Short mmCIF file of C-alpha atoms and ligand atoms in Angstrom, two decimals:
data_model
loop_
_atom_site.label_atom_id
_atom_site.label_comp_id
_atom_site.label_asym_id
_atom_site.label_seq_id
_atom_site.Cartn_x
_atom_site.Cartn_y
_atom_site.Cartn_z
CA UNK A 1 129.93 106.32 20.07
CA UNK A 2 131.39 104.95 16.79
CA UNK A 3 134.89 105.94 15.91
CA UNK A 4 134.84 108.92 13.60
CA UNK A 5 136.05 108.07 10.08
CA UNK A 6 136.35 111.34 8.22
CA UNK A 7 138.69 114.24 9.10
CA UNK A 8 135.61 116.41 9.77
CA UNK A 9 134.16 113.81 12.21
CA UNK A 10 137.53 113.52 13.97
CA UNK A 11 137.77 117.29 14.29
CA UNK A 12 134.23 117.50 15.65
CA UNK A 13 135.03 114.84 18.24
CA UNK A 14 138.15 116.69 19.41
CA UNK A 15 136.19 119.91 19.77
CA UNK A 16 133.54 118.02 21.76
CA UNK A 17 136.27 116.60 24.04
CA UNK A 18 137.54 120.17 24.62
CA UNK A 19 134.07 121.47 25.34
CA UNK A 20 133.44 118.70 27.92
CA UNK A 21 136.84 119.30 29.53
CA UNK A 22 135.75 122.92 29.98
CA UNK A 23 132.60 121.71 31.75
CA UNK A 24 134.59 119.37 33.99
CA UNK A 25 137.56 121.65 34.69
CA UNK A 26 136.60 125.25 33.92
CA UNK A 27 139.24 126.87 36.09
CA UNK A 28 142.15 124.52 35.47
CA UNK A 29 145.51 126.04 36.09
CA UNK A 30 148.98 125.11 37.27
CA UNK A 31 148.89 123.87 40.87
CA UNK A 32 152.46 124.93 41.56
CA UNK A 33 152.41 128.25 43.48
CA UNK A 34 154.68 130.94 42.04
CA UNK A 35 154.96 134.69 41.67
CA UNK A 36 157.14 134.95 38.54
CA UNK A 37 158.57 132.71 35.74
CA UNK A 38 161.79 132.00 37.69
CA UNK A 39 159.85 130.70 40.70
CA UNK A 40 157.75 128.51 38.43
CA UNK A 41 160.91 127.01 36.89
CA UNK A 42 162.25 126.21 40.35
CA UNK A 43 158.93 124.75 41.46
CA UNK A 44 158.67 122.64 38.32
CA UNK A 45 162.21 121.28 38.79
CA UNK A 46 161.27 120.41 42.37
CA UNK A 47 158.02 118.71 41.28
CA UNK A 48 159.84 115.81 39.59
CA UNK A 49 158.89 112.62 41.45
CA UNK A 50 157.19 114.77 44.09
CA UNK A 51 153.66 116.00 44.72
CA UNK A 52 152.71 119.61 43.98
CA UNK A 53 151.43 119.83 47.55
CA UNK A 54 154.83 119.04 48.99
CA UNK A 55 156.52 121.49 46.59
CA UNK A 56 154.08 124.21 47.66
CA UNK A 57 155.01 123.53 51.30
CA UNK A 58 158.71 124.03 50.50
CA UNK A 59 158.77 126.95 48.10
CA UNK A 60 157.48 129.86 50.29
CA UNK A 61 160.40 129.44 52.69
CA UNK A 62 162.81 128.76 49.84
CA UNK A 63 161.91 131.94 47.95
CA UNK A 64 162.02 133.98 51.16
CA UNK A 65 165.58 132.69 51.73
CA UNK A 66 166.65 133.09 48.09
CA UNK A 67 164.48 135.85 46.57
CA UNK A 68 166.16 136.12 43.14
CA UNK A 69 168.03 133.97 40.59
CA UNK A 70 171.20 135.79 41.76
CA UNK A 71 170.65 134.44 45.25
CA UNK A 72 170.28 130.90 43.93
CA UNK A 73 173.36 131.29 41.78
CA UNK A 74 175.47 132.24 44.80
CA UNK A 75 174.52 129.23 46.94
CA UNK A 76 176.45 125.98 46.88
CA UNK A 77 174.34 123.03 45.59
CA UNK A 78 175.06 121.00 48.75
CA UNK A 79 173.63 123.81 50.89
CA UNK A 80 170.55 124.21 48.71
CA UNK A 81 170.04 120.44 48.81
CA UNK A 82 169.31 120.66 52.52
CA UNK A 83 166.66 123.31 51.89
CA UNK A 84 164.85 121.09 49.40
CA UNK A 85 165.55 117.71 50.99
CA UNK A 86 161.84 116.85 51.54
CA UNK A 87 161.09 117.01 47.80
CA UNK A 88 163.32 113.96 47.09
CA UNK A 89 166.22 113.64 44.59
CA UNK A 90 167.50 116.77 46.29
CA UNK A 91 171.13 116.56 45.17
CA UNK A 92 170.29 116.47 41.48
CA UNK A 93 167.56 119.07 41.86
CA UNK A 94 169.92 121.39 43.75
CA UNK A 95 172.57 121.08 40.99
CA UNK A 96 169.90 121.82 38.31
CA UNK A 97 168.53 124.88 40.16
CA UNK A 98 171.96 126.37 40.89
CA UNK A 99 173.03 125.66 37.27
CA UNK A 100 169.82 127.23 35.99
CA UNK A 101 170.26 130.26 38.16
CA UNK A 102 173.81 130.79 36.91
CA UNK A 103 172.67 130.48 33.30
CA UNK A 104 169.78 132.91 33.82
CA UNK A 105 172.00 135.47 35.62
CA UNK A 106 175.04 135.20 33.31
CA UNK A 107 173.28 134.81 29.93
CA UNK A 108 169.80 136.19 30.21
CA UNK A 109 170.21 139.19 32.54
CA UNK A 110 168.43 137.49 35.43
CA UNK A 111 165.15 137.03 33.46
CA UNK A 112 163.94 133.68 32.03
CA UNK A 113 163.97 133.72 28.19
CA UNK A 114 160.79 133.45 26.11
CA UNK A 115 161.88 131.04 23.39
CA UNK A 116 162.07 127.25 23.43
CA UNK A 117 165.57 127.22 22.07
CA UNK A 118 166.85 129.44 24.82
CA UNK A 119 164.88 127.66 27.52
CA UNK A 120 166.40 124.34 26.49
CA UNK A 121 169.90 125.67 27.22
CA UNK A 122 169.01 126.04 30.90
CA UNK A 123 170.06 123.17 33.19
CA UNK A 124 166.98 121.30 34.49
CA UNK A 125 164.70 122.68 31.75
CA UNK A 126 163.90 119.85 29.37
CA UNK A 127 161.06 120.31 26.90
CA UNK A 128 158.24 119.50 29.36
CA UNK A 129 159.56 121.98 31.92
CA UNK A 130 160.13 124.63 29.23
CA UNK A 131 156.52 124.17 28.03
CA UNK A 132 155.23 124.55 31.60
CA UNK A 133 157.14 127.78 32.17
CA UNK A 134 156.54 129.32 28.75
CA UNK A 135 152.82 128.40 28.77
CA UNK A 136 151.85 129.15 32.31
CA UNK A 137 154.17 131.99 33.22
CA UNK A 138 154.35 133.80 29.91
CA UNK A 139 151.17 132.54 28.18
CA UNK A 140 153.34 131.49 25.18
CA UNK A 141 152.05 128.25 23.60
CA UNK A 142 155.07 126.79 21.78
CA UNK A 143 154.13 123.15 22.62
CA UNK A 144 151.96 120.98 24.79
CA UNK A 145 153.04 119.87 28.22
CA UNK A 146 153.30 116.05 28.12
CA UNK A 147 153.57 114.57 31.57
CA UNK A 148 152.61 111.14 32.72
CA UNK A 149 148.89 112.02 32.87
CA UNK A 150 148.87 113.56 29.44
CA UNK A 151 150.76 110.55 27.98
CA UNK A 152 148.21 108.10 29.39
CA UNK A 153 145.01 110.05 28.75
CA UNK A 154 145.92 111.20 25.24
CA UNK A 155 146.28 107.52 24.30
CA UNK A 156 143.05 106.56 26.08
CA UNK A 157 141.23 109.29 24.19
CA UNK A 158 142.74 108.13 20.89
CA UNK A 159 144.44 111.48 20.35
CA UNK A 160 147.75 109.65 19.75
CA UNK A 161 148.99 106.10 19.50
CA UNK A 162 152.59 107.05 20.29
CA UNK A 163 154.46 106.24 23.47
CA UNK A 164 157.39 108.62 23.07
CA UNK A 165 156.53 111.99 24.80
CA UNK A 166 157.87 114.09 21.89
CA UNK A 167 155.77 112.11 19.38
CA UNK A 168 152.72 112.41 21.65
CA UNK A 169 153.35 116.18 21.82
CA UNK A 170 153.67 116.38 17.98
CA UNK A 171 150.33 114.49 17.63
CA UNK A 172 148.60 116.78 20.13
CA UNK A 173 150.00 119.89 18.41
CA UNK A 174 148.43 118.66 15.17
CA UNK A 175 145.11 117.68 16.79
CA UNK A 176 144.42 120.36 19.40
CA UNK A 177 143.92 124.01 18.32
CA UNK A 178 146.99 126.05 19.42
CA UNK A 179 144.93 128.45 21.50
CA UNK A 180 143.95 125.47 23.66
CA UNK A 181 147.44 123.91 24.14
CA UNK A 182 148.10 125.50 27.58
CA UNK A 183 144.59 124.94 29.04
CA UNK A 184 144.31 121.42 27.61
CA UNK A 185 147.40 120.26 29.49
CA UNK A 186 146.16 121.77 32.77
CA UNK A 187 142.77 120.13 32.28
CA UNK A 188 144.13 116.71 31.38
CA UNK A 189 146.55 116.74 34.36
CA UNK A 190 143.60 117.55 36.66
CA UNK A 191 141.52 114.84 34.97
CA UNK A 192 144.37 112.33 35.55
CA UNK A 193 144.38 113.16 39.26
CA UNK A 194 140.65 113.38 39.75
CA UNK A 195 139.10 110.59 37.62
CA UNK A 196 141.20 109.13 34.80
CA UNK A 197 143.72 107.48 37.13
CA UNK A 198 146.19 104.93 35.79
CA UNK A 199 144.94 101.86 37.65
CA UNK A 200 141.16 102.25 37.93
CA UNK A 201 139.70 105.23 36.11
CA UNK A 202 136.34 106.42 37.44
CA UNK A 203 134.67 106.18 34.03
CA UNK A 204 131.08 106.23 35.40
CA UNK A 205 131.75 109.80 36.63
CA UNK A 206 133.49 110.97 33.48
CA UNK A 207 131.75 113.23 30.99
CA UNK A 208 134.07 111.95 28.27
CA UNK A 209 132.78 108.35 28.70
CA UNK A 210 130.79 108.12 25.41
CA UNK A 211 133.72 109.66 23.50
CA UNK A 212 136.40 107.36 24.96
CA UNK A 213 137.47 104.09 23.43
CA UNK A 214 140.00 103.09 26.06
CA UNK A 215 140.36 99.35 26.46
CA UNK A 216 140.81 99.70 30.22
CA UNK A 217 137.59 101.70 30.78
CA UNK A 218 135.78 100.64 33.88
CA UNK A 219 132.27 101.48 32.68
S1 SF4 B 301 135.97 107.33 30.20
FE1 SF4 B 301 137.43 106.51 31.71
S2 SF4 B 301 139.31 106.08 30.59
FE2 SF4 B 301 138.04 107.41 29.31
S3 SF4 B 301 138.78 109.48 29.78
FE3 SF4 B 301 137.05 109.08 31.15
S4 SF4 B 301 137.95 108.29 33.02
FE4 SF4 B 301 139.50 108.14 31.40
#
């Protein structure tokens, strides 16, 4: 496919990409198991440099031991670190989670806030994490989750030329309709795991192949 030139052609291409993502990943959702926004925040903090599968092995026992933010706020980080050791970087993650719990209990009445500004005051909740929690737990689309898969694939699909995550997010917020921001991230993250891997993407199996101009395409 030739690169679209006009704004209308570019818009049509983006809508076609979204339509094909729906065909490939119709039920895309967050792979981190959780029962409420607080649990999703904890799981997202634990998922840094760790697989979702490993996090999902740890969190049921963790949430049984510490059922509420108040319980996490009362534990010493060095004690919590032992509970989450298998997720890696456990000392830093424990400090973030205990700090987050204290903030949520002391400043937000034990309930995670619903605005980006407030979320960004919580230890361990940078913009990506805040977008995950607001989007998936509350259904509030205030931004686009930009993780390593979204960074790579948004560039491959020519949806951005930026390398800085915030600039990539700004480009995606301009390009993708807001009512698709939450689903788009879930679909692209799944796509990055299933087909569009960093080293050797499986382009022959990809429904986006004829819309993709990536230089490192394999077919
Ligand atoms: S064609 Fe290849 S590089 Fe392009 S989105 Fe599909 S898997 Fe990724």
